[in-house]
């Protein structure tokens, strides 16, 4: 945990499969992000939060959650001022475990920015479109700029023939995403602090 006073950004890994490739884009993005001096970043691995499928009486917007693992998840994500989701795409959609994680919190997401780094045959573009709709319902603000690891780059990663170092042309997109995220994080944090 950092103590710099900077806004804190959680980088959420959306896949928990033993054979996932999520660790590669996550580490690549984290290495770029942590060079910034205006935001602090921390990786949140959904493997560390084995929640049941949503089975509370209601969203925690309406009733406190009862499951201890769900409460621990809510406490974890509440620590952050914004999020970057490293998202896979399964059957044109986000992963089930990610959707479940989003559903198992609510008040913790409200009026905070979220950005996306996607990987898949089309760079998880379809999953990210769905995540933007979910974010709107959670009262998050989706950052327009995304990074998409797609096509030959994705298949090269999946087959072990490439690493993220073979894709330096994605670095500019990551920087643009981070610049937009920083702006929205500051703006929304200022607004939330003013209202609290």
C-alpha positions as protocol buffer text, in pm:
chain_id: "A"
residue {
  index: 1
  type: UNK
  ca { x: 0 y: 0 z: 0 }
}
residue {
  index: 2
  type: UNK
  ca { x: 137 y: 341 z: -100 }
}
residue {
  index: 3
  type: UNK
  ca { x: 137 y: 650 z: 118 }
}
residue {
  index: 4
  type: UNK
  ca { x: 224 y: 918 z: -142 }
}
residue {
  index: 5
  type: UNK
  ca { x: -114 y: 1090 z: -122 }
}
residue {
  index: 6
  type: UNK
  ca { x: -170 y: 1031 z: -493 }
}
residue {
  index: 7
  type: UNK
  ca { x: -501 y: 896 z: -615 }
}
residue {
  index: 8
  type: UNK
  ca { x: -495 y: 515 z: -620 }
}
residue {
  index: 9
  type: UNK
  ca { x: -580 y: 304 z: -923 }
}
residue {
  index: 10
  type: UNK
  ca { x: -662 y: -67 z: -903 }
}
residue {
  index: 11
  type: UNK
  ca { x: -562 y: -279 z: -1203 }
}
residue {
  index: 12
  type: UNK
  ca { x: -811 y: -568 z: -1206 }
}
residue {
  index: 13
  type: UNK
  ca { x: -718 y: -896 z: -1373 }
}
residue {
  index: 14
  type: UNK
  ca { x: -1041 y: -1035 z: -1519 }
}
residue {
  index: 15
  type: UNK
  ca { x: -945 y: -1399 z: -1578 }
}
residue {
  index: 16
  type: UNK
  ca { x: -880 y: -1667 z: -1319 }
}
residue {
  index: 17
  type: UNK
  ca { x: -813 y: -1962 z: -1551 }
}
residue {
  index: 18
  type: UNK
  ca { x: -494 y: -2158 z: -1479 }
}
residue {
  index: 19
  type: UNK
  ca { x: -390 y: -2112 z: -1844 }
}
residue {
  index: 20
  type: UNK
  ca { x: -471 y: -1741 z: -1866 }
}
residue {
  index: 21
  type: UNK
  ca { x: -240 y: -1505 z: -2053 }
}
residue {
  index: 22
  type: UNK
  ca { x: -369 y: -1207 z: -1854 }
}
residue {
  index: 23
  type: UNK
  ca { x: -49 y: -1184 z: -1652 }
}
residue {
  index: 24
  type: UNK
  ca { x: 149 y: -1068 z: -1954 }
}
residue {
  index: 25
  type: UNK
  ca { x: -62 y: -764 z: -2050 }
}
residue {
  index: 26
  type: UNK
  ca { x: -115 y: -688 z: -1682 }
}
residue {
  index: 27
  type: UNK
  ca { x: 257 y: -674 z: -1607 }
}
residue {
  index: 28
  type: UNK
  ca { x: 325 y: -477 z: -1926 }
}
residue {
  index: 29
  type: UNK
  ca { x: 61 y: -219 z: -1839 }
}
residue {
  index: 30
  type: UNK
  ca { x: 165 y: -200 z: -1474 }
}
residue {
  index: 31
  type: UNK
  ca { x: 529 y: -138 z: -1572 }
}
residue {
  index: 32
  type: UNK
  ca { x: 421 y: 157 z: -1787 }
}
residue {
  index: 33
  type: UNK
  ca { x: 170 y: 291 z: -1535 }
}
residue {
  index: 34
  type: UNK
  ca { x: 399 y: 288 z: -1233 }
}
residue {
  index: 35
  type: UNK
  ca { x: 636 y: 530 z: -1406 }
}
residue {
  index: 36
  type: UNK
  ca { x: 380 y: 803 z: -1347 }
}
residue {
  index: 37
  type: UNK
  ca { x: 426 y: 1034 z: -1050 }
}
residue {
  index: 38
  type: UNK
  ca { x: 63 y: 1153 z: -1025 }
}
residue {
  index: 39
  type: UNK
  ca { x: -113 y: 819 z: -969 }
}
residue {
  index: 40
  type: UNK
  ca { x: -34 y: 507 z: -767 }
}
residue {
  index: 41
  type: UNK
  ca { x: -119 y: 163 z: -905 }
}
residue {
  index: 42
  type: UNK
  ca { x: -186 y: -174 z: -750 }
}
residue {
  index: 43
  type: UNK
  ca { x: -280 y: -505 z: -912 }
}
residue {
  index: 44
  type: UNK
  ca { x: -600 y: -675 z: -796 }
}
residue {
  index: 45
  type: UNK
  ca { x: -615 y: -1041 z: -896 }
}
residue {
  index: 46
  type: UNK
  ca { x: -960 y: -1197 z: -894 }
}
residue {
  index: 47
  type: UNK
  ca { x: -792 y: -1526 z: -805 }
}
residue {
  index: 48
  type: UNK
  ca { x: -742 y: -1374 z: -460 }
}
residue {
  index: 49
  type: UNK
  ca { x: -1116 y: -1308 z: -424 }
}
residue {
  index: 50
  type: UNK
  ca { x: -1308 y: -1637 z: -469 }
}
residue {
  index: 51
  type: UNK
  ca { x: -1660 y: -1503 z: -436 }
}
residue {
  index: 52
  type: UNK
  ca { x: -1977 y: -1706 z: -484 }
}
residue {
  index: 53
  type: UNK
  ca { x: -2203 y: -1617 z: -771 }
}
residue {
  index: 54
  type: UNK
  ca { x: -2405 y: -1317 z: -658 }
}
residue {
  index: 55
  type: UNK
  ca { x: -2652 y: -1448 z: -402 }
}
residue {
  index: 56
  type: UNK
  ca { x: -2709 y: -1157 z: -164 }
}
residue {
  index: 57
  type: UNK
  ca { x: -3063 y: -1037 z: -89 }
}
residue {
  index: 58
  type: UNK
  ca { x: -2986 y: -725 z: -293 }
}
residue {
  index: 59
  type: UNK
  ca { x: -2704 y: -509 z: -418 }
}
residue {
  index: 60
  type: UNK
  ca { x: -2508 y: -342 z: -140 }
}
residue {
  index: 61
  type: UNK
  ca { x: -2660 y: -20 z: -265 }
}
residue {
  index: 62
  type: UNK
  ca { x: -2974 y: -137 z: -81 }
}
residue {
  index: 63
  type: UNK
  ca { x: -2864 y: -388 z: 183 }
}
residue {
  index: 64
  type: UNK
  ca { x: -2530 y: -475 z: 345 }
}
residue {
  index: 65
  type: UNK
  ca { x: -2370 y: -784 z: 196 }
}
residue {
  index: 66
  type: UNK
  ca { x: -2344 y: -1086 z: 426 }
}
residue {
  index: 67
  type: UNK
  ca { x: -2085 y: -1314 z: 268 }
}
residue {
  index: 68
  type: UNK
  ca { x: -1744 y: -1245 z: 429 }
}
residue {
  index: 69
  type: UNK
  ca { x: -1557 y: -1290 z: 99 }
}
residue {
  index: 70
  type: UNK
  ca { x: -1788 y: -1044 z: -74 }
}
residue {
  index: 71
  type: UNK
  ca { x: -1742 y: -792 z: 208 }
}
residue {
  index: 72
  type: UNK
  ca { x: -1364 y: -837 z: 181 }
}
residue {
  index: 73
  type: UNK
  ca { x: -1388 y: -769 z: -195 }
}
residue {
  index: 74
  type: UNK
  ca { x: -1593 y: -455 z: -135 }
}
residue {
  index: 75
  type: UNK
  ca { x: -1340 y: -330 z: 119 }
}
residue {
  index: 76
  type: UNK
  ca { x: -1059 y: -398 z: -125 }
}
residue {
  index: 77
  type: UNK
  ca { x: -1204 y: -208 z: -420 }
}
residue {
  index: 78
  type: UNK
  ca { x: -1324 y: 77 z: -197 }
}
residue {
  index: 79
  type: UNK
  ca { x: -958 y: 170 z: -141 }
}
residue {
  index: 80
  type: UNK
  ca { x: -920 y: 296 z: -499 }
}
residue {
  index: 81
  type: UNK
  ca { x: -1008 y: 616 z: -681 }
}
residue {
  index: 82
  type: UNK
  ca { x: -1025 y: 451 z: -1024 }
}
residue {
  index: 83
  type: UNK
  ca { x: -972 y: 126 z: -1206 }
}
residue {
  index: 84
  type: UNK
  ca { x: -816 y: -31 z: -1512 }
}
residue {
  index: 85
  type: UNK
  ca { x: -965 y: -365 z: -1611 }
}
residue {
  index: 86
  type: UNK
  ca { x: -742 y: -605 z: -1800 }
}
residue {
  index: 87
  type: UNK
  ca { x: -1012 y: -793 z: -1984 }
}
residue {
  index: 88
  type: UNK
  ca { x: -1031 y: -1108 z: -2187 }
}
residue {
  index: 89
  type: UNK
  ca { x: -1321 y: -1178 z: -2422 }
}
residue {
  index: 90
  type: UNK
  ca { x: -1515 y: -1503 z: -2396 }
}
residue {
  index: 91
  type: UNK
  ca { x: -1785 y: -1556 z: -2659 }
}
residue {
  index: 92
  type: UNK
  ca { x: -1813 y: -1183 z: -2740 }
}
residue {
  index: 93
  type: UNK
  ca { x: -1843 y: -1092 z: -2371 }
}
residue {
  index: 94
  type: UNK
  ca { x: -1646 y: -1022 z: -2053 }
}
residue {
  index: 95
  type: UNK
  ca { x: -1554 y: -1314 z: -1833 }
}
residue {
  index: 96
  type: UNK
  ca { x: -1816 y: -1447 z: -1594 }
}
residue {
  index: 97
  type: UNK
  ca { x: -1586 y: -1403 z: -1297 }
}
residue {
  index: 98
  type: UNK
  ca { x: -1541 y: -1033 z: -1381 }
}
residue {
  index: 99
  type: UNK
  ca { x: -1915 y: -973 z: -1418 }
}
residue {
  index: 100
  type: UNK
  ca { x: -1968 y: -1145 z: -1084 }
}
residue {
  index: 101
  type: UNK
  ca { x: -1702 y: -926 z: -921 }
}
residue {
  index: 102
  type: UNK
  ca { x: -1864 y: -613 z: -1059 }
}
residue {
  index: 103
  type: UNK
  ca { x: -2207 y: -727 z: -937 }
}
residue {
  index: 104
  type: UNK
  ca { x: -2078 y: -804 z: -588 }
}
residue {
  index: 105
  type: UNK
  ca { x: -2007 y: -437 z: -521 }
}
residue {
  index: 106
  type: UNK
  ca { x: -2190 y: -117 z: -603 }
}
residue {
  index: 107
  type: UNK
  ca { x: -2132 y: 178 z: -374 }
}
residue {
  index: 108
  type: UNK
  ca { x: -1756 y: 123 z: -408 }
}
residue {
  index: 109
  type: UNK
  ca { x: -1767 y: 189 z: -786 }
}
residue {
  index: 110
  type: UNK
  ca { x: -1986 y: 499 z: -787 }
}
residue {
  index: 111
  type: UNK
  ca { x: -1849 y: 815 z: -953 }
}
residue {
  index: 112
  type: UNK
  ca { x: -1507 y: 665 z: -1020 }
}
residue {
  index: 113
  type: UNK
  ca { x: -1337 y: 625 z: -1359 }
}
residue {
  index: 114
  type: UNK
  ca { x: -1267 y: 294 z: -1527 }
}
residue {
  index: 115
  type: UNK
  ca { x: -1047 y: 218 z: -1829 }
}
residue {
  index: 116
  type: UNK
  ca { x: -986 y: -101 z: -2024 }
}
residue {
  index: 117
  type: UNK
  ca { x: -697 y: -299 z: -2168 }
}
residue {
  index: 118
  type: UNK
  ca { x: -843 y: -582 z: -2376 }
}
residue {
  index: 119
  type: UNK
  ca { x: -697 y: -889 z: -2537 }
}
residue {
  index: 120
  type: UNK
  ca { x: -850 y: -1137 z: -2777 }
}
residue {
  index: 121
  type: UNK
  ca { x: -898 y: -1196 z: -3147 }
}
residue {
  index: 122
  type: UNK
  ca { x: -1051 y: -848 z: -3182 }
}
residue {
  index: 123
  type: UNK
  ca { x: -877 y: -702 z: -2877 }
}
residue {
  index: 124
  type: UNK
  ca { x: -1178 y: -768 z: -2652 }
}
residue {
  index: 125
  type: UNK
  ca { x: -1358 y: -481 z: -2825 }
}
residue {
  index: 126
  type: UNK
  ca { x: -1697 y: -651 z: -2785 }
}
residue {
  index: 127
  type: UNK
  ca { x: -1635 y: -731 z: -2418 }
}
residue {
  index: 128
  type: UNK
  ca { x: -1531 y: -371 z: -2356 }
}
residue {
  index: 129
  type: UNK
  ca { x: -1849 y: -241 z: -2520 }
}
residue {
  index: 130
  type: UNK
  ca { x: -2052 y: -452 z: -2278 }
}
residue {
  index: 131
  type: UNK
  ca { x: -1838 y: -341 z: -1985 }
}
residue {
  index: 132
  type: UNK
  ca { x: -1912 y: 22 z: -2071 }
}
residue {
  index: 133
  type: UNK
  ca { x: -2285 y: -50 z: -2040 }
}
residue {
  index: 134
  type: UNK
  ca { x: -2230 y: -222 z: -1706 }
}
residue {
  index: 135
  type: UNK
  ca { x: -2015 y: 69 z: -1589 }
}
residue {
  index: 136
  type: UNK
  ca { x: -2293 y: 315 z: -1668 }
}
residue {
  index: 137
  type: UNK
  ca { x: -2532 y: 121 z: -1443 }
}
residue {
  index: 138
  type: UNK
  ca { x: -2269 y: 113 z: -1167 }
}
residue {
  index: 139
  type: UNK
  ca { x: -2232 y: 493 z: -1200 }
}
residue {
  index: 140
  type: UNK
  ca { x: -1872 y: 458 z: -1314 }
}
residue {
  index: 141
  type: UNK
  ca { x: -1724 y: 685 z: -1580 }
}
residue {
  index: 142
  type: UNK
  ca { x: -1570 y: 491 z: -1869 }
}
residue {
  index: 143
  type: UNK
  ca { x: -1258 y: 645 z: -2014 }
}
residue {
  index: 144
  type: UNK
  ca { x: -1290 y: 661 z: -2393 }
}
residue {
  index: 145
  type: UNK
  ca { x: -936 y: 545 z: -2475 }
}
residue {
  index: 146
  type: UNK
  ca { x: -873 y: 171 z: -2456 }
}
residue {
  index: 147
  type: UNK
  ca { x: -584 y: -55 z: -2551 }
}
residue {
  index: 148
  type: UNK
  ca { x: -665 y: -355 z: -2771 }
}
residue {
  index: 149
  type: UNK
  ca { x: -422 y: -648 z: -2807 }
}
residue {
  index: 150
  type: UNK
  ca { x: -563 y: -827 z: -3107 }
}
residue {
  index: 151
  type: UNK
  ca { x: -511 y: -1039 z: -3414 }
}
residue {
  index: 152
  type: UNK
  ca { x: -159 y: -1170 z: -3471 }
}
residue {
  index: 153
  type: UNK
  ca { x: -37 y: -1000 z: -3153 }
}
residue {
  index: 154
  type: UNK
  ca { x: -293 y: -1181 z: -2939 }
}
residue {
  index: 155
  type: UNK
  ca { x: -241 y: -1517 z: -3108 }
}
residue {
  index: 156
  type: UNK
  ca { x: 136 y: -1473 z: -3077 }
}
residue {
  index: 157
  type: UNK
  ca { x: 97 y: -1416 z: -2702 }
}
residue {
  index: 158
  type: UNK
  ca { x: -141 y: -1708 z: -2666 }
}
residue {
  index: 159
  type: UNK
  ca { x: 91 y: -1945 z: -2851 }
}
residue {
  index: 160
  type: UNK
  ca { x: 403 y: -1825 z: -2673 }
}
residue {
  index: 161
  type: UNK
  ca { x: 559 y: -1687 z: -2991 }
}
residue {
  index: 162
  type: UNK
  ca { x: 546 y: -1322 z: -2879 }
}
residue {
  index: 163
  type: UNK
  ca { x: 580 y: -1118 z: -2565 }
}
residue {
  index: 164
  type: UNK
  ca { x: 445 y: -771 z: -2493 }
}
residue {
  index: 165
  type: UNK
  ca { x: 795 y: -638 z: -2568 }
}
residue {
  index: 166
  type: UNK
  ca { x: 730 y: -728 z: -2932 }
}
residue {
  index: 167
  type: UNK
  ca { x: 449 y: -470 z: -2945 }
}
residue {
  index: 168
  type: UNK
  ca { x: 608 y: -130 z: -2868 }
}
residue {
  index: 169
  type: UNK
  ca { x: 344 y: 39 z: -3086 }
}
residue {
  index: 170
  type: UNK
  ca { x: 90 y: -25 z: -2807 }
}
residue {
  index: 171
  type: UNK
  ca { x: 284 y: 194 z: -2564 }
}
residue {
  index: 172
  type: UNK
  ca { x: 142 y: 520 z: -2702 }
}
residue {
  index: 173
  type: UNK
  ca { x: -211 y: 389 z: -2655 }
}
residue {
  index: 174
  type: UNK
  ca { x: -132 y: 296 z: -2297 }
}
residue {
  index: 175
  type: UNK
  ca { x: 4 y: 646 z: -2231 }
}
residue {
  index: 176
  type: UNK
  ca { x: -305 y: 807 z: -2384 }
}
residue {
  index: 177
  type: UNK
  ca { x: -527 y: 585 z: -2170 }
}
residue {
  index: 178
  type: UNK
  ca { x: -331 y: 683 z: -1860 }
}
residue {
  index: 179
  type: UNK
  ca { x: -349 y: 1055 z: -1943 }
}
residue {
  index: 180
  type: UNK
  ca { x: -727 y: 1035 z: -1981 }
}
residue {
  index: 181
  type: UNK
  ca { x: -760 y: 824 z: -1668 }
}
residue {
  index: 182
  type: UNK
  ca { x: -552 y: 1073 z: -1467 }
}
residue {
  index: 183
  type: UNK
  ca { x: -775 y: 1363 z: -1577 }
}
residue {
  index: 184
  type: UNK
  ca { x: -1097 y: 1182 z: -1489 }
}
residue {
  index: 185
  type: UNK
  ca { x: -955 y: 1052 z: -1163 }
}
residue {
  index: 186
  type: UNK
  ca { x: -861 y: 1403 z: -1048 }
}
residue {
  index: 187
  type: UNK
  ca { x: -1191 y: 1555 z: -1162 }
}
residue {
  index: 188
  type: UNK
  ca { x: -1411 y: 1291 z: -1002 }
}
residue {
  index: 189
  type: UNK
  ca { x: -1207 y: 1270 z: -682 }
}
residue {
  index: 190
  type: UNK
  ca { x: -1233 y: 1648 z: -642 }
}
residue {
  index: 191
  type: UNK
  ca { x: -1608 y: 1630 z: -694 }
}
residue {
  index: 192
  type: UNK
  ca { x: -1651 y: 1339 z: -451 }
}
residue {
  index: 193
  type: UNK
  ca { x: -1437 y: 1511 z: -187 }
}
residue {
  index: 194
  type: UNK
  ca { x: -1639 y: 1829 z: -224 }
}
residue {
  index: 195
  type: UNK
  ca { x: -1966 y: 1644 z: -162 }
}
residue {
  index: 196
  type: UNK
  ca { x: -1846 y: 1435 z: 132 }
}
